[in-house]
Coordinates of C-alpha atoms in Angstrom, one line a residue:
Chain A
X1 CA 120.2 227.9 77.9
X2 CA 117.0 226.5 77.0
X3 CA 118.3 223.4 75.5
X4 CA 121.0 222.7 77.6
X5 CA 118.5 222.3 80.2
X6 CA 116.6 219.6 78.0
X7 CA 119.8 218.2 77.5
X8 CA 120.2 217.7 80.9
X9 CA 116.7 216.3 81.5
X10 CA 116.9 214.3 78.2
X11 CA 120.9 212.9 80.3
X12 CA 118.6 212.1 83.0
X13 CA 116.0 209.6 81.4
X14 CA 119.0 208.4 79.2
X15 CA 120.0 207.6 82.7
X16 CA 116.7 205.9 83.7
X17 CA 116.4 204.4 80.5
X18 CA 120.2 202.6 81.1
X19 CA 118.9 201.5 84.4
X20 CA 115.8 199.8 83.6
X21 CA 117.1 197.9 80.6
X22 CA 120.4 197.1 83.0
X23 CA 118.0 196.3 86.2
X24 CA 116.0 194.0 83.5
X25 CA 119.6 192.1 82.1
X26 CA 120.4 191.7 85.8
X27 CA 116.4 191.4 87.7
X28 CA 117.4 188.1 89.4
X29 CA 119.5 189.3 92.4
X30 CA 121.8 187.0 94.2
X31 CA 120.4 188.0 97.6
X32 CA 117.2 186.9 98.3
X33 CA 113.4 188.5 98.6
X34 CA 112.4 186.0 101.4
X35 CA 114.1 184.1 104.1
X36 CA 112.7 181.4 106.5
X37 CA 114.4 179.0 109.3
X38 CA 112.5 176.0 110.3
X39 CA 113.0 172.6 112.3
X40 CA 111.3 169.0 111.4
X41 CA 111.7 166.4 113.9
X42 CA 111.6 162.6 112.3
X43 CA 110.9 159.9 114.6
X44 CA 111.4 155.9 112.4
X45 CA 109.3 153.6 113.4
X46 CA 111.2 150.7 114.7
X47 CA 108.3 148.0 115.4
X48 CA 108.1 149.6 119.1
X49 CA 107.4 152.9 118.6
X50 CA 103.8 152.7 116.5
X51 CA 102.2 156.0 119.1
X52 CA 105.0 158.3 118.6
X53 CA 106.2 157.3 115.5
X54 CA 106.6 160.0 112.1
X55 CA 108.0 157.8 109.4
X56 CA 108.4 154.4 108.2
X57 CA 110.4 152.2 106.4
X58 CA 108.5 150.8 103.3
X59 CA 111.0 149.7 100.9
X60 CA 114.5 148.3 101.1
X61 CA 117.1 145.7 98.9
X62 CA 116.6 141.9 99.2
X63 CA 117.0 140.3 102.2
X64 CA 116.3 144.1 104.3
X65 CA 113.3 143.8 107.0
X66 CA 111.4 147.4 107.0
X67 CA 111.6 147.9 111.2
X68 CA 115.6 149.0 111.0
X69 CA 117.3 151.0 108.5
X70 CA 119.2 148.3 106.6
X71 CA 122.9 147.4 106.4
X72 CA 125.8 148.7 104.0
X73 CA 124.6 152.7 104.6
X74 CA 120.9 152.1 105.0
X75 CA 121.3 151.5 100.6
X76 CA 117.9 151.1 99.5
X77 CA 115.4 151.9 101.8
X78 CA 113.0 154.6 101.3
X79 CA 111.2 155.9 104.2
X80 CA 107.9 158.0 104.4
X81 CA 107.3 160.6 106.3
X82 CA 105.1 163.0 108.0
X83 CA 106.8 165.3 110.6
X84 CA 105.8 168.2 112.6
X85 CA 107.6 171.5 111.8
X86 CA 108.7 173.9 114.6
X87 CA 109.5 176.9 114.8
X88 CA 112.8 176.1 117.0
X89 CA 114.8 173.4 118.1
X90 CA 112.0 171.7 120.8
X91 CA 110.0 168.3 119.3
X92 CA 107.1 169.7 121.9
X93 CA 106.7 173.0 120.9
X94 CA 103.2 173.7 119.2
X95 CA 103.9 172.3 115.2
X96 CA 103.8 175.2 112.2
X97 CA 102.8 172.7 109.8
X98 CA 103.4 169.1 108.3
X99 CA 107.0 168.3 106.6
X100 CA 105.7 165.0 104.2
X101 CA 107.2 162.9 101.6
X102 CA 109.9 160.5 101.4
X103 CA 113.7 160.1 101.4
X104 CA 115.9 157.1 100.2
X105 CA 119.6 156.1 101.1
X106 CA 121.6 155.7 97.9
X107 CA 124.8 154.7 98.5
X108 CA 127.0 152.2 99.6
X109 CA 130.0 153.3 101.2
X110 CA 128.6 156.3 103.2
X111 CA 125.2 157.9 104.1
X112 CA 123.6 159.8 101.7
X113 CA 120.2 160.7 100.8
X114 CA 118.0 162.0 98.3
X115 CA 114.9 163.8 99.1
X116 CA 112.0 164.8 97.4
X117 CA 109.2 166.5 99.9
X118 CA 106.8 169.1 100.9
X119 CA 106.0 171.6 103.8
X120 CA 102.9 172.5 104.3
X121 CA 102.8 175.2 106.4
X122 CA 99.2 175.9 108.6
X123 CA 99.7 178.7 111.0
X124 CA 99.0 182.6 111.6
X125 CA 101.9 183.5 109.9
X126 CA 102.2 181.1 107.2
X127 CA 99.7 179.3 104.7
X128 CA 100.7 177.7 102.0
X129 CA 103.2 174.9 100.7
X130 CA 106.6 174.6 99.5
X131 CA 108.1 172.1 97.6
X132 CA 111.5 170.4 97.9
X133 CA 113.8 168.1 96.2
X134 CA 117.6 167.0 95.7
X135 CA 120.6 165.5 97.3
X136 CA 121.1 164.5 100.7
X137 CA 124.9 164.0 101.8
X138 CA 124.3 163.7 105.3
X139 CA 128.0 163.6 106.5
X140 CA 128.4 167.3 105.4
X141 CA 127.6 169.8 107.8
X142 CA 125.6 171.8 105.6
X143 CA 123.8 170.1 102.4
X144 CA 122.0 172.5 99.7
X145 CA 118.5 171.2 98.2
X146 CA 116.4 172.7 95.5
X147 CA 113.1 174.4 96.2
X148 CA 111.0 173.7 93.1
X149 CA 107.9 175.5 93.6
X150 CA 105.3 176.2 96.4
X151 CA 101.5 177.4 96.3
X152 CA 99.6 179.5 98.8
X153 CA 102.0 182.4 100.4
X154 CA 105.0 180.8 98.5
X155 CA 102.7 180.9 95.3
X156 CA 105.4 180.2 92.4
X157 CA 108.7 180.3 94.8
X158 CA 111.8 179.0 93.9
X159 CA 115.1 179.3 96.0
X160 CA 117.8 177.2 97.7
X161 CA 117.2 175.2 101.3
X162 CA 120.1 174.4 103.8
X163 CA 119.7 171.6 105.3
X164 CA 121.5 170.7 108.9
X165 CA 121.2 167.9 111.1
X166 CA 120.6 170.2 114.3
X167 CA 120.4 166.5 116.6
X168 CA 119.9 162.9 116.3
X169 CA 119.3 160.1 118.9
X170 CA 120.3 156.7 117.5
X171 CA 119.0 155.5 114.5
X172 CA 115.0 156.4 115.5
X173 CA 115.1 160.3 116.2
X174 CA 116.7 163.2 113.7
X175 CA 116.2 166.9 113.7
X176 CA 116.7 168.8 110.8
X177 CA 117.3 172.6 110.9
X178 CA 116.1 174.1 106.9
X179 CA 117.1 177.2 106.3
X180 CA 115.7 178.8 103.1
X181 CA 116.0 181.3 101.0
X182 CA 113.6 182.4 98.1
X183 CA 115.4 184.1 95.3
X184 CA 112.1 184.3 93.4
X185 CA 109.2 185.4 95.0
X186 CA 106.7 186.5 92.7
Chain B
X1 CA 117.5 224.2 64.9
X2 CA 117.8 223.5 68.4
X3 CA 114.4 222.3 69.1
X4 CA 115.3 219.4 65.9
X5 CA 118.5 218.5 67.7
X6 CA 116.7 218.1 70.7
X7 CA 113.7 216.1 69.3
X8 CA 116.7 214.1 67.3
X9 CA 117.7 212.9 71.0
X10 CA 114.0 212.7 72.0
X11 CA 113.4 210.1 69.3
X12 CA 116.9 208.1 70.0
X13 CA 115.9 207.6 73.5
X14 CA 112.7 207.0 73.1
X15 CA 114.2 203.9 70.8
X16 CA 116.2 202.7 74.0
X17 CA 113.0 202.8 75.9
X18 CA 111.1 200.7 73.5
X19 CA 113.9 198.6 72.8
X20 CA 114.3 198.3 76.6
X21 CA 110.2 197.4 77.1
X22 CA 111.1 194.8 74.2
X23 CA 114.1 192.9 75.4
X24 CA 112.2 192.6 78.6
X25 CA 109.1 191.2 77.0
X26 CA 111.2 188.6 75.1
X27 CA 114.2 188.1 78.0
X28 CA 113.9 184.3 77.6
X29 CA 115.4 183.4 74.9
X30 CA 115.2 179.5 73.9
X31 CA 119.0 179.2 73.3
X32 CA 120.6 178.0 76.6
X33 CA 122.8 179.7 78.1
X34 CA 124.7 176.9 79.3
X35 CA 125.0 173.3 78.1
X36 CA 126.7 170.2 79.6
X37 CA 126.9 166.9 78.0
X38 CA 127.7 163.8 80.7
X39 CA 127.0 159.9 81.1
X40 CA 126.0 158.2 84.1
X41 CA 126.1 154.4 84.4
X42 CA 123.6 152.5 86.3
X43 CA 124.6 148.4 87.6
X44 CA 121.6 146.7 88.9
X45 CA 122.2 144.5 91.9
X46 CA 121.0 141.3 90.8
X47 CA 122.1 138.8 94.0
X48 CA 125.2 138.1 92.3
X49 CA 126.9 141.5 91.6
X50 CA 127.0 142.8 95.2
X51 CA 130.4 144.7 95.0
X52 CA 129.9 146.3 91.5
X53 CA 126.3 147.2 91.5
X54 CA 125.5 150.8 92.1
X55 CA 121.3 150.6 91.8
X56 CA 119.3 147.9 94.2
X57 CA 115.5 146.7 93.5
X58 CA 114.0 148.3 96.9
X59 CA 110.5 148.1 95.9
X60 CA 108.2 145.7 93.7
X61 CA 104.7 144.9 93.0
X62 CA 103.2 141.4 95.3
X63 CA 104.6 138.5 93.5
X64 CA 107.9 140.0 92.3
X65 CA 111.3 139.7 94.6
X66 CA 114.0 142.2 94.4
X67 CA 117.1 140.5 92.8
X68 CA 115.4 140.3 89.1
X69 CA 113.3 143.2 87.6
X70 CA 109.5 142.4 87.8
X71 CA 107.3 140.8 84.7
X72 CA 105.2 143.1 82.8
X73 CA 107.8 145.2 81.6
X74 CA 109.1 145.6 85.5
X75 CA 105.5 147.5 86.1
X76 CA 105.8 148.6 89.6
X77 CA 109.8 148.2 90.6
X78 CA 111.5 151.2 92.2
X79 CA 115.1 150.8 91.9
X80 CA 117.6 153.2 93.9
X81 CA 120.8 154.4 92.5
X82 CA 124.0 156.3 93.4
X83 CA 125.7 155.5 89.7
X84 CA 129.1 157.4 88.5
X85 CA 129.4 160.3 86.1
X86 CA 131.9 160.6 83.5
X87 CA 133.0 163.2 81.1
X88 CA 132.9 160.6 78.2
X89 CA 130.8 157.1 77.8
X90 CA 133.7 154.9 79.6
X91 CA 132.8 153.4 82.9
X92 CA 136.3 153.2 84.2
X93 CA 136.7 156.8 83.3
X94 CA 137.3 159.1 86.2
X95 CA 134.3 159.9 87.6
X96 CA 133.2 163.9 88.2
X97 CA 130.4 162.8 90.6
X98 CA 127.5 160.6 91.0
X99 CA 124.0 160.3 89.9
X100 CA 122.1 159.6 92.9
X101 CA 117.7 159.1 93.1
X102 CA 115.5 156.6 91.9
X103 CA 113.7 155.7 89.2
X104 CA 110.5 153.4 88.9
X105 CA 108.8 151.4 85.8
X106 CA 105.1 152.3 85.8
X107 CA 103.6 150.7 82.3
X108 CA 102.3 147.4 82.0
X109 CA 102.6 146.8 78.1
X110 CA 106.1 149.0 77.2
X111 CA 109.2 150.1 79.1
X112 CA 108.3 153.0 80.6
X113 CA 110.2 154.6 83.4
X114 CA 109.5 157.9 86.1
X115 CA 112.8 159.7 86.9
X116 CA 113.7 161.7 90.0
X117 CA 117.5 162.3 90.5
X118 CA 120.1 164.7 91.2
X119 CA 123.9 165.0 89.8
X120 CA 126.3 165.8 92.4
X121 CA 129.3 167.1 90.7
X122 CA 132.8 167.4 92.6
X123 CA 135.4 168.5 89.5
X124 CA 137.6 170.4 89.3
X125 CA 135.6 172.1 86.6
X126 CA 131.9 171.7 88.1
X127 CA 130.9 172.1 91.9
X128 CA 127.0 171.7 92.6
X129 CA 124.0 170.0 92.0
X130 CA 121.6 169.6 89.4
X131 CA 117.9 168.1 90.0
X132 CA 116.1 166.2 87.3
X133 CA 112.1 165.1 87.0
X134 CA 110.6 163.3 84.5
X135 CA 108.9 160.5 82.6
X136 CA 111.2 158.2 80.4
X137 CA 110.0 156.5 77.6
X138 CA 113.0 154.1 77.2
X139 CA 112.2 152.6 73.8
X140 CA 112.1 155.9 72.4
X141 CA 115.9 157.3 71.0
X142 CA 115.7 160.6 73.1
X143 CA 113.9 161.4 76.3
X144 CA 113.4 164.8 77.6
X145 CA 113.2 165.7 81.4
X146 CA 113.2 168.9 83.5
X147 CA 115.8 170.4 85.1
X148 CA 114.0 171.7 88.2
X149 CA 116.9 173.8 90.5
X150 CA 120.3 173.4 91.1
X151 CA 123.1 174.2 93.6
X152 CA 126.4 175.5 93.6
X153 CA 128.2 176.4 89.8
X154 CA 124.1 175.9 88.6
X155 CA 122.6 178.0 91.3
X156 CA 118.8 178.2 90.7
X157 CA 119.4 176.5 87.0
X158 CA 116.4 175.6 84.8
X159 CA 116.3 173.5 81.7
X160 CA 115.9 170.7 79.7
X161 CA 118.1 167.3 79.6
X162 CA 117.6 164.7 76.8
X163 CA 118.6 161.1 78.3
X164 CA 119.2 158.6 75.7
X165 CA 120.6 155.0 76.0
X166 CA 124.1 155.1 75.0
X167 CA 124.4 151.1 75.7
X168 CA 123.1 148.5 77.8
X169 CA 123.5 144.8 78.8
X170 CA 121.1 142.3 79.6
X171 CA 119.3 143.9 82.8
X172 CA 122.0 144.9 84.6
X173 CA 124.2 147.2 83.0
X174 CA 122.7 150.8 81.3
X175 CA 125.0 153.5 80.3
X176 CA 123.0 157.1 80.2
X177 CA 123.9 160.0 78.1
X178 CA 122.9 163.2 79.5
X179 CA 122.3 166.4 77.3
X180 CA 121.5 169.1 79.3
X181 CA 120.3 172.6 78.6
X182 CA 119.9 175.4 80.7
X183 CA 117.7 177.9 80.0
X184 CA 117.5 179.8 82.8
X185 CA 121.3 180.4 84.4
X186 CA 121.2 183.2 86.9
Chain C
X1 CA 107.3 227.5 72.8
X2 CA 109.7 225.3 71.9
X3 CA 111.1 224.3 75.0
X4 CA 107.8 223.5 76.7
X5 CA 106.8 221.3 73.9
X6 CA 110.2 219.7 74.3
X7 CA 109.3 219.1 77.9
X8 CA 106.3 217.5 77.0
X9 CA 108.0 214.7 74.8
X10 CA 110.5 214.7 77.9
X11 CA 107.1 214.3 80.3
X12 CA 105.5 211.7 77.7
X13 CA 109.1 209.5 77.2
X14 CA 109.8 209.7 81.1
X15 CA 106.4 207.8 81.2
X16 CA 107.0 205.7 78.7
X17 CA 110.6 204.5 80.7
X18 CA 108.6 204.2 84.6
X19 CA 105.8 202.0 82.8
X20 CA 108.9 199.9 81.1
X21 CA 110.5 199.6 84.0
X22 CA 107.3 199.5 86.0
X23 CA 106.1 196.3 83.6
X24 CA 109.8 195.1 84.4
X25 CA 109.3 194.9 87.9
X26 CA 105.9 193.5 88.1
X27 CA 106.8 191.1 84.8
X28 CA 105.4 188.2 86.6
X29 CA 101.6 188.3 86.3
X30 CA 99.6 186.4 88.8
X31 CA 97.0 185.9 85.8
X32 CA 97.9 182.7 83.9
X33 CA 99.4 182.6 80.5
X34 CA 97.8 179.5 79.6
X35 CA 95.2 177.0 81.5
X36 CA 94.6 173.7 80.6
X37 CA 91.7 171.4 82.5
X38 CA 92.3 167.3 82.4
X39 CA 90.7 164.1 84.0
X40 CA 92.6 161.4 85.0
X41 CA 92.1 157.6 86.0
X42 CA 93.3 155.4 88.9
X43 CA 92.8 151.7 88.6
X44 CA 94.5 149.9 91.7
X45 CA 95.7 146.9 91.4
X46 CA 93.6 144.6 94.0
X47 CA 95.0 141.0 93.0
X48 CA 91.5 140.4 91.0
X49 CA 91.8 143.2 88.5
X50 CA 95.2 142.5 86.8
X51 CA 94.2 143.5 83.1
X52 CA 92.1 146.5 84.0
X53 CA 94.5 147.9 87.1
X54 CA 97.1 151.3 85.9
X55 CA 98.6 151.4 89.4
X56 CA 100.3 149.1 91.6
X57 CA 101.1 149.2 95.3
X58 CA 105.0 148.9 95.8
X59 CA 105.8 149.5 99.3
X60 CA 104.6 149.4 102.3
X61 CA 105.4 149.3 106.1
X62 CA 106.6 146.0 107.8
X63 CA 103.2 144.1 108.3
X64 CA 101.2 145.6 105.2
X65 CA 101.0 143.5 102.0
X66 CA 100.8 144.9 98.3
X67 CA 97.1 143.8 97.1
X68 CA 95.6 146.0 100.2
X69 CA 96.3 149.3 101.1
X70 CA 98.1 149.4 104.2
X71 CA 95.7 150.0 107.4
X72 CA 96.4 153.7 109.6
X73 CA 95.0 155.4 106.6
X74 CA 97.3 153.4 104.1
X75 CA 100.4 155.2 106.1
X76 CA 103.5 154.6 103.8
X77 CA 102.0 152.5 101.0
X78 CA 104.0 154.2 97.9
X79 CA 101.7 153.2 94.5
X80 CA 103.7 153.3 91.5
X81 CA 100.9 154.6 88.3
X82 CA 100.4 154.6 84.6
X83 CA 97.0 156.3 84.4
X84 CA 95.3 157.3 81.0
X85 CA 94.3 161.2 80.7
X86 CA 90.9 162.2 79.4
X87 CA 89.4 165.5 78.2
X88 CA 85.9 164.9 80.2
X89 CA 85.2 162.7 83.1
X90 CA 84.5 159.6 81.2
X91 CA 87.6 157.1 82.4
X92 CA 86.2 155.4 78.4
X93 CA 87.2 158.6 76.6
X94 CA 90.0 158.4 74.2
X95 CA 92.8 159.2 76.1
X96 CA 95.1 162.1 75.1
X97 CA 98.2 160.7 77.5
X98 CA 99.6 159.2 80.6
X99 CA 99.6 160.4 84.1
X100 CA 102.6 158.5 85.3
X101 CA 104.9 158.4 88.5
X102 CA 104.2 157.6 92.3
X103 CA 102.0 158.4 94.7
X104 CA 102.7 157.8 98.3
X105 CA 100.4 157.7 101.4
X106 CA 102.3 159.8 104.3
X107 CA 99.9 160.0 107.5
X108 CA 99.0 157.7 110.5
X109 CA 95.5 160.1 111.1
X110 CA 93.9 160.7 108.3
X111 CA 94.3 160.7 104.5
X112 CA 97.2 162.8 102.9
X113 CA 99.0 161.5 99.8
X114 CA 102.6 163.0 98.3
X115 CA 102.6 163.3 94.5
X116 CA 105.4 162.9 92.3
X117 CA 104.1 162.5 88.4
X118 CA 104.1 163.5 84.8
X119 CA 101.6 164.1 82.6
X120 CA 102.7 162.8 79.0
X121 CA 100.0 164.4 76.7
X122 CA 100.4 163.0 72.7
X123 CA 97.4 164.5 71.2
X124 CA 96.7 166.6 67.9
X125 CA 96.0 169.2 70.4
X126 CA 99.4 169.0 72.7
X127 CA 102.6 167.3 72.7
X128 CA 104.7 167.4 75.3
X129 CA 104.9 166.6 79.4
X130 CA 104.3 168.3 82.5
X131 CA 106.0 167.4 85.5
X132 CA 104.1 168.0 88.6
X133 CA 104.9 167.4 92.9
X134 CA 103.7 168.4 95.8
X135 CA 101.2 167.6 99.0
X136 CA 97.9 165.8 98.5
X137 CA 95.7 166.3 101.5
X138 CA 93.0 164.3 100.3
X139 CA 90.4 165.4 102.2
X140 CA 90.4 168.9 101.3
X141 CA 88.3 169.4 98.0
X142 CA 91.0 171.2 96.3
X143 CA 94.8 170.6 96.5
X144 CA 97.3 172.5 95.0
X145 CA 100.4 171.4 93.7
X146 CA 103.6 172.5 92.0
X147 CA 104.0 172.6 88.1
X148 CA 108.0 172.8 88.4
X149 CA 108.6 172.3 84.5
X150 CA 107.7 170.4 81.3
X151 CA 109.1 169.9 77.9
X152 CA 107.4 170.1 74.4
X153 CA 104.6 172.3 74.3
X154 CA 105.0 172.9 77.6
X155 CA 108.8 173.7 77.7
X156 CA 110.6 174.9 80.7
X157 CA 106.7 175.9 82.1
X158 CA 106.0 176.6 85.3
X159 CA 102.3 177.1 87.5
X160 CA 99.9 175.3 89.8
X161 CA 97.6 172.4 89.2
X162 CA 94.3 172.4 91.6
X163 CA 93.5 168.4 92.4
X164 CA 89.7 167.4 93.4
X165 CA 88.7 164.1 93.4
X166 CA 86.0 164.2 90.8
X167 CA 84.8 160.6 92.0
X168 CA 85.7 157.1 93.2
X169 CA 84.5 153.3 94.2
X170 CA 85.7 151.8 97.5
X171 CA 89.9 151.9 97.5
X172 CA 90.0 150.4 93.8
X173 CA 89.1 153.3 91.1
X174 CA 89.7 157.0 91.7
X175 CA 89.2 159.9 89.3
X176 CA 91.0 162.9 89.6
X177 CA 90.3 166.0 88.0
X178 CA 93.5 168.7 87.6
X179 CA 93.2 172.4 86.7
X180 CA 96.5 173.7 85.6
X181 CA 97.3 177.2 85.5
X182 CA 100.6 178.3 84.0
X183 CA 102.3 181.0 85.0
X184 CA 105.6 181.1 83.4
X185 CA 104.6 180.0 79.8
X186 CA 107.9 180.7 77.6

C-alpha cells in the first residue's frame, strides 16, 4: 500500500517532469503573448504641401525630381518619414506616438516597397519603441513585416506586423492599418 | 526492499529533472536547424541598361551623378534593388523570388558596403520572407550578416547568412551567393 | 519510516522539477549576459574637410544640397557613415572597428535621427559585428536602440544599446558614446 502510493506520487512528478522538459522543447508558442492594432497616416510632400507635410522624397534614379514619386513604379526613391500614430482610422484624432524612418520603391513593373522603421510610442498606455523592417508588396491586401526588436514596454520583442493600406488619397496621403503580434515578449 | 525500489525511481526521475534543467540551459544549440543556399543577381542601371537593370543609383554624395558609381570607392551611393533569386548561380534560371532593399558603400579607402534587404520567396517549395542586416566587406571571400525575422515557411527565423561574390562584371553585373543558417526556427 | 522519508525525496525532487520548470519559464533574464561600453566618431563631410570627413550626406529633400544639412532640423538628409570605434572618448585612440551604415534625419520640429548601422569590431579583444536600428531622438540624453543580431563573437546576439551624445562642434564632428547590454548572448 505504502509504495504504491509513492508510486503514484513518484507517476505524478514523472508527469511534471515530462511536461517541463516538453513545455521547454516546445516554449515558443505559435499564438502570441501580446497583440496591438495601430494606424500611421503619411502625408508626401509634393512642393505645396510644406505645413501639413509627414514625409519627403530625398532620393530617386537619374533624371527623378524629389517633389513626385518618380515614373516606372516610383523605382528608386526613398522617402523619410515621420507620421503620427492613431489609435483608429482618423488623421485628427490625438497621435499615440511617432512612426519614423524610411521606405524605398524597388521594383519596376509594380509597387513594392521595402521598409525599415520605428514606432515610438508616448502615451498612458504605451512607452517605449518598436522596431520594424522587411518587404513591402503593396498590391497585396495584407503584407507581413518583421518586428526586430523594441525597447521600453516592448523591451526585447520580436513578432510579426500586418500591414494594410486602410486608405489613400492620390499619390500625397496613405493610411496604414499595422497589426502586430509579439510572439516573444520577455 | 520496497523503500530501494522506490528510491531506484527516485534517483531515475530525479535524472530526467536534471537532464530537463540542462537541455533547457543549453536549448540553443549552434547547429542550425535549417539551412538554404540561393543566389541573387544584382544589374546596376548605368543610363544605358534601362530594360535589364534590376538596382538604380538613387542616392550619392555632391559631385557624383547617378548613372556611374561614385569615386572613392563609391563612398556615399545608395543603390536600390529588386534583383532575382535562383536555386543555382544561372541568371536565366527560373527565379524563386526576388531580393528586394538597398544597399549603400560607406568607406572612402576600400569597398565596403551596408546591407538591408529581404528575400521574398514564391516556390513551390518556399513561401515567405526572410530579412537580412549587415555590413559587407566585399573584398573579403565571405561576409556574414544577420538574419533578423522572417515571414511565412521562416516565421520568426533567426540566423546567420554568408554572402560571397560568386561573379561579377565591370560595375554592372554582381552575382551573390547566399548561405543562410538558421538558428532559431520556431 | 520508510515511506515518510520516501516522501521527503518525493517533496525535495518535486522542488527540484517547479524550480526547472520555474527557471524555464522565466529563462529570459532582464539582467544582461554580457555589456560592452564603446565611443564612436562622426566626421561630416562639409566640402572643406574631404580627407578627415567618415560620413557623407546622400540625400536630401528637393531644395537641400549635400555639403549642408538640410534646413527644418536637417528633415530627410540621409548620411551614409564609416566611423572609427574607440575604447575611451579620444576620437585619436586606436580604433578597434567601424561603425558603419546610415543615419537619416526624420522631423520638420526638432532633432530626431533613424539609425541603421553595424559595428565591425577587429580587435585582440573582439571579433565580430553587431547590427543595431532603431529611433534617435537626439535631444533626449539617452536613446535606446535595438541590438537585433550580430555574428562572430557576437553571434546571433540580441540586447539594447543606450546612445548619448558624449560631445560635438557645430554640425561637423559628433561623438557618440553606446552602452550595449546583451540580453540573449548564445
Amino acid at each position: 500500500m505504502a509504495i504504491s502510493r509513492s508510486n503514484i506520487a513518484l507517476f505524478f512528478i514523472f508527469f511534471i517532469c515530462l511536461s517541463s522538459a516538453n513545455s521547454s522543447a516546445k516554449k515558443k508558442q505559435h499564438t502570441p503573448c501580446k497583440e496591438l492594432v495601430l494606424f500611421f497616416h503619411d502625408i508626401i510632400y509634393n512642393g505645396h504641401n510644406k505645413a501639413n507635410a509627414t514625409a519627403a522624397i530625398v532620393a530617386a534614379p537619374e533624371g527623378a525630381n524629389r517633389t513626385i514619386l518618380a515614373g516606372e513604379f516610383h523605382f528608386g526613391n526613398i522617402a523619410v518619414f515621420d507620421d503620427p500614430i492613431t489609435l483608429d482610422n482618423n488623421l485628427h484624432s490625438p497621435p499615440v506616438g511617432r512612426a519614423q524612418g524610411m521606405y524605398l520603391y524597388d521594383t519596376k513593373n509594380t509597387f513594392t516597397a521595402w521598409l525599415g522603421f520605428t514606432f515610438s510610442l508616448n502615451s498612458t498606455e504605451h512607452q517605449g519603441t518598436i522596431n520594424f523592417m522587411g518587404a513591402d508588396p503593396l498590391m497585396n491586401k495584407t503584407r507581413d513585416v518583421s518586428i526586430v526588436g523594441g525597447t521600453g514596454d516592448f523591451f526585447m520583442h520580436r513578432g510579426v506586423a500586418t500591414i494594410m493600406t486602410d486608405s489613400y488619397e492620390g499619390e500625397v496621403y496613405f493610411r496604414l492599418r499595422v497589426d502586430m503580434k509579439f510572439y516573444d515578449c520577455w
